[in-house]
Coordinates of C-alpha atoms in Angstrom, one line a residue:
M1 CA 71.4 146.5 62.0
E2 CA 69.8 144.8 64.9
R3 CA 66.9 146.3 66.9
R4 CA 66.1 145.2 70.4
L5 CA 64.5 146.2 73.7
A6 CA 67.0 147.0 76.5
A7 CA 67.5 148.7 79.8
I8 CA 70.0 151.6 79.1
M9 CA 72.2 153.1 81.8
A10 CA 73.9 156.5 81.1
A11 CA 76.2 157.9 83.7
D12 CA 78.7 160.7 84.1
V13 CA 80.9 162.2 86.9
A14 CA 79.5 165.4 88.4
G15 CA 82.0 168.3 88.2
Y16 CA 84.5 166.3 86.2
S17 CA 85.8 169.2 84.1
R18 CA 86.5 171.3 87.2
M19 CA 88.4 168.4 88.8
M20 CA 90.4 167.8 85.6
E21 CA 91.4 171.5 85.5
A22 CA 92.6 171.4 89.1
D23 CA 94.4 168.0 89.0
E24 CA 94.4 166.4 85.6
S25 CA 96.6 163.3 86.2
G26 CA 95.1 162.6 89.7
T27 CA 91.5 162.9 88.4
L28 CA 92.3 160.6 85.4
T29 CA 93.9 158.0 87.7
R30 CA 90.9 158.0 90.1
M31 CA 88.5 157.7 87.1
Q32 CA 90.4 154.7 85.7
A33 CA 90.4 153.1 89.2
L34 CA 86.6 153.8 89.4
L35 CA 86.0 152.0 86.1
A36 CA 88.1 149.0 87.2
K37 CA 86.3 148.8 90.5
P38 CA 83.4 149.0 91.2
I39 CA 81.8 150.0 87.8
K40 CA 82.9 147.3 85.3
P41 CA 82.6 144.2 87.7
T42 CA 79.3 145.4 89.1
I43 CA 77.8 145.9 85.6
K44 CA 79.1 142.5 84.5
M45 CA 77.8 140.8 87.6
H46 CA 74.3 142.1 86.7
R47 CA 74.5 140.8 83.1
G48 CA 75.2 144.2 81.7
R49 CA 77.5 145.3 78.9
I50 CA 79.5 148.6 78.8
V51 CA 78.9 149.9 75.3
K52 CA 81.4 152.7 75.5
T53 CA 83.1 155.2 77.8
T54 CA 83.7 158.8 76.9
G55 CA 86.1 160.5 79.4
D56 CA 83.8 160.9 82.4
G57 CA 80.8 159.2 80.7
I58 CA 79.6 155.6 80.6
L59 CA 76.9 154.0 78.5
A60 CA 75.8 150.4 79.3
E61 CA 72.9 148.1 78.4
F62 CA 71.2 145.4 80.4
P63 CA 68.6 142.7 79.6
S64 CA 66.2 143.9 82.3
V65 CA 65.5 147.1 84.3
L66 CA 66.0 145.1 87.5
D67 CA 69.5 144.3 86.6
A68 CA 70.2 147.9 85.6
V69 CA 68.8 149.4 88.8
Q70 CA 70.5 146.9 91.1
S71 CA 73.8 147.6 89.3
A72 CA 73.4 151.4 89.6
V73 CA 72.4 151.3 93.3
E74 CA 75.4 149.0 94.2
I75 CA 77.8 151.3 92.2
Q76 CA 76.5 154.4 94.0
R77 CA 76.8 152.7 97.4
A78 CA 80.3 151.6 96.7
L79 CA 81.2 155.2 95.6
D80 CA 79.6 156.6 98.7
K81 CA 81.7 154.4 100.9
S82 CA 85.0 155.2 99.0
N83 CA 84.2 159.0 98.9
S84 CA 83.9 159.0 102.7
T85 CA 87.7 159.0 103.0
E86 CA 88.3 161.7 100.3
A87 CA 88.2 165.5 100.5
A88 CA 85.0 167.0 99.1
D89 CA 86.8 168.5 96.1
R90 CA 88.3 165.1 95.2
Q91 CA 85.1 163.0 95.4
L92 CA 84.0 161.3 92.2
R93 CA 80.2 161.3 92.3
L94 CA 78.1 159.7 89.5
R95 CA 74.8 161.0 88.1
I96 CA 72.9 158.0 86.6
G97 CA 69.9 157.8 84.2
I98 CA 68.1 154.5 83.4
N99 CA 65.5 154.0 80.7
L100 CA 63.8 151.0 79.1
G101 CA 63.5 151.4 75.4
D102 CA 64.1 150.3 71.9
V103 CA 67.8 150.4 70.7
I104 CA 69.4 150.0 67.4
V105 CA 72.8 148.1 67.5
D106 CA 75.3 149.4 65.0
A107 CA 78.7 147.7 65.3
A108 CA 79.9 148.4 68.8
D109 CA 77.4 151.3 69.6
I110 CA 73.7 151.6 70.3
H111 CA 71.4 154.4 69.1
G112 CA 67.8 155.4 69.3
S113 CA 65.4 157.5 71.5
G114 CA 65.8 155.0 74.3
V115 CA 69.4 155.9 74.6
N116 CA 68.7 159.7 74.2
I117 CA 66.2 159.5 77.1
A118 CA 68.6 157.7 79.4
A119 CA 71.2 160.5 78.7
R120 CA 68.6 163.2 79.5
L121 CA 67.7 161.4 82.7
E122 CA 71.3 161.4 83.7
S123 CA 71.5 165.1 83.3
L124 CA 68.5 165.5 85.6
A125 CA 70.0 163.4 88.4
D126 CA 71.6 164.9 91.5
P127 CA 75.2 163.7 92.2
G128 CA 75.0 160.3 93.9
A129 CA 71.4 159.8 92.7
I130 CA 69.6 157.8 89.9
C131 CA 66.8 159.1 87.7
V132 CA 64.5 156.7 86.0
T133 CA 61.4 156.8 83.8
D134 CA 57.9 155.8 85.1
V135 CA 58.1 152.5 83.3
V136 CA 61.3 151.6 85.1
R137 CA 59.9 152.7 88.4
D138 CA 56.7 150.6 87.9
Q139 CA 58.7 147.5 86.9
I140 CA 60.9 147.6 90.0
S141 CA 58.4 149.1 92.5
G142 CA 58.0 146.6 95.4
R143 CA 60.8 144.3 94.0
L144 CA 63.6 146.4 95.4
P145 CA 63.4 148.2 98.8
L146 CA 64.0 151.7 97.4
K147 CA 62.5 155.1 97.9
F148 CA 61.3 157.1 94.9
R149 CA 60.9 160.8 94.7
D150 CA 58.4 161.9 92.0
L151 CA 59.9 164.7 89.9
G152 CA 56.8 165.0 87.7
F153 CA 56.8 165.4 83.9
Q154 CA 60.0 166.9 82.6
S155 CA 60.5 168.4 79.1
V156 CA 64.0 167.6 77.8
K157 CA 66.0 168.5 74.8
N158 CA 65.2 166.7 71.5
I159 CA 62.4 164.6 73.0
A160 CA 58.9 165.6 71.9
A161 CA 56.8 164.4 74.8
P162 CA 57.4 165.2 78.4
I163 CA 58.9 162.3 80.4
H164 CA 57.6 161.3 83.8
V165 CA 60.7 161.1 86.0
Y166 CA 61.5 159.6 89.4
S167 CA 64.6 160.0 91.4
I168 CA 66.2 157.3 93.6
D169 CA 68.8 158.0 96.3
G170 CA 71.4 155.6 95.1
T171 CA 72.9 154.9 98.5
A172 CA 69.7 154.2 100.4
Y173 CA 68.0 150.9 100.7
S174 CA 65.0 151.6 102.9
P175 CA 62.6 148.7 103.4
A176 CA 59.9 149.1 106.0
N177 CA 61.0 145.6 107.2
P178 CA 64.7 145.0 106.4
T179 CA 64.3 141.2 106.4
Q180 CA 61.4 141.3 104.0
K181 CA 61.5 141.9 100.3
A182 CA 58.1 142.5 98.8
Q183 CA 57.4 141.4 95.2
D184 CA 55.2 143.6 93.1
D185 CA 52.4 141.3 92.0
R186 CA 50.2 143.9 90.4
P187 CA 48.9 143.1 86.9
S188 CA 51.1 144.5 84.1
I189 CA 49.5 145.7 80.8
A190 CA 50.9 146.9 77.5
V191 CA 48.8 148.9 75.0
L192 CA 49.7 148.3 71.4
P193 CA 49.2 151.1 68.8
F194 CA 45.6 150.9 67.6
I195 CA 45.5 150.0 63.9
N196 CA 44.1 152.5 61.4
M197 CA 41.5 150.7 59.3
S198 CA 40.3 153.9 57.5
D199 CA 41.1 154.6 53.8
S200 CA 43.1 157.7 54.7
T201 CA 46.6 157.5 56.3
E202 CA 45.8 161.0 57.9
Q203 CA 43.7 159.2 60.5
T204 CA 46.7 157.6 62.0
Y205 CA 47.0 160.6 64.4
F206 CA 43.6 159.8 65.8
C207 CA 44.6 156.1 66.3
D208 CA 47.8 157.2 68.1
G209 CA 45.8 159.7 70.2
I210 CA 43.4 157.0 71.4
T211 CA 46.4 154.7 72.2
E212 CA 48.3 157.4 74.1
D213 CA 45.2 158.5 76.0
I214 CA 44.6 155.0 77.1
I215 CA 48.2 154.5 78.3
T216 CA 48.0 157.9 80.1
E217 CA 44.7 157.1 81.9
L218 CA 45.7 153.6 82.8
S219 CA 48.9 155.0 84.3
R220 CA 46.7 156.9 86.8
F221 CA 45.7 153.6 88.4
R222 CA 48.4 152.7 90.9
T223 CA 47.0 149.1 91.0
L224 CA 48.5 148.5 87.5
I225 CA 51.9 148.3 86.0
V226 CA 51.6 150.1 82.6
I227 CA 54.3 149.6 80.0
S228 CA 55.4 152.9 78.5
R229 CA 54.5 154.2 75.1
N230 CA 58.2 154.0 74.0
S231 CA 58.2 150.3 74.6
S232 CA 54.8 149.3 73.2
F233 CA 55.0 151.5 70.1
Q234 CA 57.9 149.5 68.8
F235 CA 55.4 146.8 67.8
R236 CA 53.5 149.2 65.5
G237 CA 52.5 147.3 62.3
T238 CA 53.9 144.0 63.4
Q239 CA 52.0 140.7 63.4
Q240 CA 54.0 139.1 66.2
D241 CA 52.5 136.6 68.6
I242 CA 50.9 138.1 71.7
R243 CA 52.8 135.6 73.9
R244 CA 56.1 136.9 72.5
I245 CA 55.1 140.6 72.9
G246 CA 54.1 139.9 76.5
R247 CA 57.4 138.2 77.2
E248 CA 59.4 141.0 75.6
L249 CA 57.5 143.8 77.4
S250 CA 57.1 141.9 80.7
A251 CA 53.4 142.4 80.3
R252 CA 50.8 139.8 81.5
Y253 CA 48.0 141.5 79.5
V254 CA 48.1 143.1 76.1
L255 CA 45.4 145.5 74.8
E256 CA 45.1 145.8 71.0
G257 CA 42.5 147.5 68.9
S258 CA 41.5 149.2 65.6
V259 CA 39.9 152.4 64.5
R260 CA 37.7 153.0 61.4
I261 CA 36.4 156.4 60.5
A262 CA 33.8 156.8 57.8
G263 CA 32.3 160.3 57.2
S264 CA 31.1 161.6 60.5
R265 CA 31.2 158.2 62.3
V266 CA 33.9 156.3 64.1
R267 CA 34.1 152.7 65.1
I268 CA 36.7 151.6 67.7
T269 CA 37.2 148.0 68.7
G270 CA 39.4 146.8 71.5
Q271 CA 40.4 143.4 72.9
L272 CA 42.4 142.5 76.0
V273 CA 44.4 139.3 75.8
D274 CA 46.2 137.3 78.5
S275 CA 49.7 136.9 77.1
M276 CA 50.4 133.8 79.1
T277 CA 47.3 131.8 77.9
N278 CA 46.4 133.8 74.7
A279 CA 42.9 133.9 76.0
H280 CA 40.6 136.9 75.5
V281 CA 39.7 138.6 78.7
W282 CA 37.6 141.4 77.3
A283 CA 36.4 142.7 74.0
N284 CA 34.1 145.5 72.9
R285 CA 33.1 147.8 70.0
Y286 CA 32.3 151.5 70.3
D287 CA 30.3 153.3 67.6
R288 CA 30.1 157.1 67.9
Q289 CA 29.1 160.1 65.9
I290 CA 32.0 162.5 65.6
D291 CA 30.9 166.0 66.6
D292 CA 34.1 167.0 68.3
I293 CA 36.9 164.6 67.5
F294 CA 38.9 165.3 70.6
A295 CA 35.9 165.0 72.9
T296 CA 35.1 161.7 71.2
Q297 CA 38.6 160.5 71.7
D298 CA 38.6 161.4 75.4
A299 CA 35.2 159.8 76.0
I300 CA 36.0 156.5 74.4
S301 CA 39.4 156.2 76.0
Q302 CA 37.9 156.9 79.4
E303 CA 35.2 154.2 78.9
I304 CA 37.8 151.7 77.8
V305 CA 40.1 152.4 80.7
S306 CA 37.4 152.2 83.3
V307 CA 36.1 148.9 82.0
I308 CA 39.5 147.4 81.6
T309 CA 40.7 148.3 85.2
R310 CA 37.6 146.7 86.6
R311 CA 37.9 143.6 84.4
L312 CA 41.5 143.1 85.4
E313 CA 40.6 143.3 89.1
D314 CA 37.8 140.7 88.6
E315 CA 40.2 138.5 86.6
R316 CA 42.9 138.7 89.3
L317 CA 40.4 138.1 92.1
E318 CA 39.3 134.9 90.4
Q319 CA 42.9 133.8 90.2
A320 CA 43.5 134.6 93.8
R321 CA 40.5 132.6 95.0
S322 CA 42.2 129.4 93.7
K323 CA 45.4 130.1 95.7
P324 CA 46.1 128.9 99.2
P325 CA 46.4 131.8 101.6
E326 CA 50.2 131.3 102.0
N327 CA 50.7 131.9 98.3
M328 CA 48.6 135.1 98.0
G329 CA 50.6 138.3 97.4
A330 CA 49.9 141.8 98.6
Y331 CA 47.8 142.7 95.6
D332 CA 45.7 139.6 96.0
W333 CA 45.0 140.4 99.6
Y334 CA 44.2 144.0 98.6
L335 CA 41.6 142.9 96.1
K336 CA 40.0 140.5 98.6
G337 CA 39.8 143.4 101.1
K338 CA 38.3 145.8 98.6
R339 CA 35.6 143.3 97.5
A340 CA 34.8 142.6 101.2
F341 CA 34.7 146.3 101.9
Q342 CA 31.9 146.8 99.3
G343 CA 29.7 144.4 101.3
Y344 CA 29.2 147.2 103.8
S345 CA 28.3 145.1 106.8
H346 CA 29.8 144.3 110.2
E347 CA 31.1 141.0 109.0
S348 CA 32.4 142.2 105.6
M349 CA 34.2 145.1 107.3
L350 CA 36.0 142.8 109.7
E351 CA 37.0 140.6 106.7
A352 CA 38.2 143.7 104.7
K353 CA 40.3 144.9 107.7
A354 CA 42.0 141.5 108.1
A355 CA 42.7 141.3 104.3
F356 CA 44.2 144.8 104.2
E357 CA 46.4 144.0 107.1
K358 CA 47.6 140.8 105.3
A359 CA 48.4 142.9 102.2
I360 CA 50.5 145.3 104.4
E361 CA 52.2 142.3 106.1
A362 CA 53.2 141.1 102.6
D363 CA 54.3 144.5 101.5
P364 CA 54.8 147.1 104.3
G365 CA 55.1 149.9 101.8
Y366 CA 51.9 149.2 99.9
A367 CA 50.3 152.6 99.9
R368 CA 46.9 151.6 98.5
A369 CA 46.3 148.8 101.1
I370 CA 47.3 151.2 103.9
A371 CA 44.9 153.9 102.6
F372 CA 42.0 151.3 102.4
L373 CA 42.8 150.1 105.9
G374 CA 42.4 153.7 107.0
Y375 CA 39.1 153.9 105.1
T376 CA 37.9 150.8 106.9
H377 CA 38.8 152.2 110.3
N378 CA 36.8 155.3 109.4
M379 CA 33.8 153.1 108.6
A380 CA 34.2 151.6 112.1
T381 CA 31.9 154.4 113.3
S382 CA 29.0 152.5 111.6
F383 CA 29.7 149.1 112.9
S384 CA 30.4 147.4 116.3
G385 CA 33.4 145.2 116.9
W386 CA 36.4 147.4 116.8
G387 CA 36.5 148.0 120.5
V388 CA 37.6 151.7 120.1
S389 CA 35.9 154.9 121.0
L390 CA 33.9 157.0 118.5
D391 CA 36.7 159.5 117.8
E392 CA 39.6 157.0 117.7
P393 CA 38.6 155.3 114.3
H394 CA 38.8 158.7 112.6
T395 CA 42.2 159.4 114.2
L396 CA 43.6 156.0 113.2
A397 CA 42.1 156.4 109.7
L398 CA 43.8 159.8 109.3
Q399 CA 47.2 158.5 110.4
L400 CA 47.0 155.6 108.0
A401 CA 45.9 157.8 105.1
R402 CA 48.7 160.3 105.7
K403 CA 51.2 157.4 105.8
A404 CA 49.8 156.1 102.4
A405 CA 50.0 159.6 100.8
E406 CA 53.7 159.9 102.0
L407 CA 54.5 156.5 100.6
D408 CA 52.9 157.2 97.2
P409 CA 52.1 160.9 96.5
T410 CA 50.6 159.9 93.2
D411 CA 47.9 157.5 94.6
H412 CA 44.6 159.2 94.2
M413 CA 42.8 156.8 96.6
A414 CA 45.2 157.9 99.4
E415 CA 44.1 161.5 98.8
H416 CA 40.5 160.5 98.7
V417 CA 40.7 158.8 102.1
L418 CA 42.6 161.8 103.5
G419 CA 39.8 164.0 102.3
W420 CA 37.2 161.7 103.7
C421 CA 38.9 161.6 107.1
Q422 CA 39.2 165.4 107.2
M423 CA 35.5 165.7 106.3
F424 CA 34.5 163.6 109.3
R425 CA 36.6 165.9 111.5
R426 CA 34.6 168.7 109.9
Q427 CA 37.8 170.2 108.4
F428 CA 36.0 171.0 105.2
G429 CA 38.7 173.2 103.8
E430 CA 41.4 170.5 104.2
A431 CA 39.0 167.9 102.8
K432 CA 38.4 170.0 99.7
R433 CA 42.2 170.3 99.1
H434 CA 42.6 166.5 99.2
F435 CA 39.5 165.7 97.1
D436 CA 40.6 168.2 94.5
R437 CA 44.1 166.7 94.3
A438 CA 42.6 163.2 94.2
Y439 CA 40.4 164.2 91.2
A440 CA 43.4 165.8 89.4
L441 CA 45.4 162.6 89.9
N442 CA 42.7 160.4 88.5
P443 CA 39.3 161.7 87.3
N444 CA 38.3 158.3 85.8
D445 CA 38.0 155.9 88.7
A446 CA 34.3 155.1 89.1
D447 CA 34.6 154.1 92.8
A448 CA 36.6 157.2 93.6
L449 CA 33.9 159.4 91.9
V450 CA 31.3 158.0 94.2
I451 CA 33.4 159.0 97.2
R452 CA 33.9 162.4 95.8
G453 CA 30.1 162.6 95.2
W454 CA 29.5 162.2 98.9
Y455 CA 31.8 165.0 99.7
L456 CA 30.1 167.3 97.2
G457 CA 26.7 166.3 98.6
Y458 CA 27.7 166.9 102.2
T459 CA 29.0 170.4 101.3
A460 CA 25.8 171.3 99.3
Q461 CA 27.4 171.2 95.9
H462 CA 24.5 169.3 94.6
A463 CA 24.8 169.8 90.8
A464 CA 28.5 168.8 90.9
C465 CA 27.5 165.8 93.1
E466 CA 25.0 164.5 90.6
E467 CA 27.5 165.0 87.8
A468 CA 30.1 163.0 89.6
L469 CA 27.7 160.1 90.3
E470 CA 26.5 160.1 86.7
H471 CA 30.1 160.1 85.4
A472 CA 30.8 157.1 87.7
R473 CA 27.8 155.3 86.2
R474 CA 28.9 156.0 82.6
L475 CA 32.4 154.7 83.4
N476 CA 31.1 151.6 85.1
P477 CA 27.4 150.7 84.6
L478 CA 27.9 147.7 86.9
L479 CA 28.7 149.6 90.0
P480 CA 27.4 147.8 93.1
D481 CA 24.2 148.6 95.0
N482 CA 25.9 151.1 97.3
W483 CA 26.3 153.4 94.2
T484 CA 22.5 153.4 93.7
G485 CA 22.1 153.9 97.4
S486 CA 24.5 156.8 97.3
L487 CA 22.6 158.4 94.4
A488 CA 19.3 158.1 96.3
A489 CA 20.7 159.4 99.6
L490 CA 22.5 162.3 98.0
R491 CA 19.4 163.3 96.1
V492 CA 17.6 163.5 99.5
L493 CA 20.4 165.8 100.7
G494 CA 19.8 167.9 97.7
G495 CA 16.1 168.1 98.2
R496 CA 15.2 166.0 95.2
Y497 CA 12.9 163.7 97.1
E498 CA 10.9 162.1 94.3
E499 CA 14.0 161.3 92.3
A500 CA 15.7 159.9 95.4
I501 CA 12.7 157.5 96.0
A502 CA 12.8 156.4 92.4
A503 CA 16.5 155.6 92.6
A504 CA 16.0 153.6 95.9
A505 CA 13.2 151.6 94.2
E506 CA 16.0 149.9 92.1
L507 CA 17.5 148.4 95.3
A508 CA 16.8 144.8 96.4
H509 CA 17.8 145.5 100.0
D510 CA 19.2 148.3 102.2
P511 CA 22.8 149.1 101.1
W512 CA 23.8 150.1 104.6
P513 CA 22.0 150.1 108.0
E514 CA 20.9 153.7 108.3
F515 CA 19.8 154.0 104.7
P516 CA 16.0 153.9 105.6
G517 CA 16.6 157.1 107.5
W518 CA 17.2 158.9 104.3
L519 CA 14.0 157.6 102.8
A520 CA 12.1 158.5 106.0
V521 CA 13.2 162.1 105.5
A522 CA 12.3 162.0 101.7
H523 CA 8.7 160.7 102.4
A524 CA 8.2 163.1 105.3
H525 CA 9.0 166.2 103.2
L526 CA 6.6 164.9 100.5
G527 CA 3.8 164.6 103.1
R528 CA 3.7 160.8 103.0
L529 CA 3.3 160.2 106.7
E530 CA 2.7 156.5 106.6
E531 CA 5.7 155.8 104.5
A532 CA 7.9 158.1 106.5
R533 CA 7.0 156.3 109.7
F534 CA 7.6 152.9 108.1
F535 CA 11.1 153.8 107.0
G536 CA 11.8 155.6 110.3
A537 CA 11.0 152.3 112.1
N538 CA 13.2 150.4 109.8
F539 CA 16.0 152.9 110.5
V540 CA 15.7 152.3 114.2
R541 CA 15.6 148.5 113.8
N542 CA 18.7 148.4 111.5
V543 CA 20.8 150.7 113.6
R544 CA 19.9 148.9 116.9
Q545 CA 21.3 145.7 115.3
R546 CA 24.6 147.5 114.5
W547 CA 24.8 149.8 117.5
R548 CA 28.2 149.9 119.0
G549 CA 27.0 150.9 122.5
D550 CA 23.8 150.0 124.3
P551 CA 21.5 147.9 122.1
D552 CA 18.6 149.2 124.2
A553 CA 19.3 152.9 123.5
G554 CA 16.3 154.9 122.3
H555 CA 15.7 156.3 118.8
R556 CA 17.0 159.8 119.9
E557 CA 20.5 158.4 120.4
Y558 CA 20.3 156.8 116.9
V559 CA 19.2 160.0 115.3
K560 CA 22.0 161.9 117.0
W561 CA 24.4 159.3 115.8
F562 CA 23.1 159.7 112.3
F563 CA 24.5 163.2 112.2
L564 CA 27.9 162.0 113.6
D565 CA 28.0 159.4 110.8
N566 CA 27.1 161.9 108.1
P567 CA 29.2 165.1 108.3
I568 CA 26.7 167.5 106.7
Q569 CA 28.3 170.9 106.6
Y570 CA 25.5 173.5 106.6
Q571 CA 22.9 174.0 109.4
D572 CA 20.0 174.5 106.9
D573 CA 20.6 171.0 105.6
I574 CA 20.8 169.6 109.1
D575 CA 17.5 171.4 110.0
R576 CA 15.7 169.8 107.0
F577 CA 16.8 166.4 108.2
T578 CA 15.8 167.1 111.7
Q579 CA 12.4 168.2 110.6
G580 CA 12.0 165.1 108.4
F581 CA 12.9 162.8 111.3
R582 CA 10.4 164.5 113.6
I583 CA 7.6 164.1 111.0
A584 CA 8.6 160.4 110.8
G585 CA 8.1 160.1 114.6
L586 CA 11.8 160.2 115.5
D587 CA 12.2 163.3 117.7
L588 CA 15.5 164.6 118.9

């Protein structure tokens, strides 16, 4: 028996038994005509093979998910057109499920969990629609102008783990620009089952748990295409070449690793390989004491995921730098914009804005780039050059963030930006709702945790704020200077002045223009008048250089602007800052 990876399509006619009961010969004739055209020729045109038909059911396989989905969409559109001339009770409407999985070929049939999942997806689909797994959605997202509706994780009969299901309206092509077809150029990664190096075969469950956790947590990052467990686990125990595995799974990067448990200690190794060049991109070893095996599993998988996502971004950004601008894709422009954004200066913000706009031009439906463009507009309150009023950047940011969240409801950064925008409008209840949803979507993005930390600090949740920032540092010890600056500033907000000054001492320069104002307040409340006035003067100097209005405005205008640029929720906290500014010689 042959085993291979295939895209499987399962389809049936909705209400077929009812129609057969009402008009057996007429229904059978229409079904045979439907198979003759459009089903069989469309499947053949897209390199597919009909495995079998069973009355009202069809099972087909394709060499790629792109072929399978294109075929399904064209069949549904042809049916929609033909049904428009039929009475409602005579319309033949297909429900289609598509999965990518391992199949066993036995004579003229195919078997396996990949086939079973496709059949379960078909039963979840509405008449005229197509249901697909997350791996199918990820592989075609951006390559076909389709709209996806997230149906969440679905538990289905005879399948142990819940399946993440998306629905496609099979008759609707809906590109933002009908003449443009964006290509999904995000990095794709497959995680092979970690190898059990322990003496006991009972430890295999721990190895599988680590692997599955990594796949799950990587899938939270919408900047990656993550190959599903069903596909990558078919390579368990094989010694195949990484290049071949990458080709078969359509994965640019492959993560492999091993686990060794000895007594109360565990050693986990991991290495990330570029399947096109066979070069090692990253490798590390983790040694831990096992107190709580599940907590250990969670902690290590989170660390691996956070490091890998950052390493893949760095790797791709290096590749993008060698490309001429006309050859850069949407993801390349997004990365360039994100890196510029972290410079947190007037010039870098303009560079980020231009890069995000280029990403959206390349892919008008790119939710992450739209969200970050909104975030950049929000930051326009800190820098000159936008040519808009104080309130307008927040309005533009909110509009863009809402659009991003509508395009991809699973993108945690879109929710973070929505929360950030609502916070600046002092809609703290709305902000909380979005920040909580963002955290639920992805609790392991170090950059997002810093954003969440600011919200928690502004709303006087100081213990949770410190926890979020420390979690960010554990996940990514190489966070840029604005993380250390954030830690220092938010400790000032929490009244931890000595610790704030200690954190700021690690900085080589001010991470943003008004940062000295935070240190002026810290020194003022510690009774260090000379230092307070020194940092107060630096605050005025820095802000004057970036002032969007009159560069000759006095320090009172700058101090008032400070409270517009920092939406502190409670009056007691604002009063402490006001008092600190006054001690530093900056009266309101």
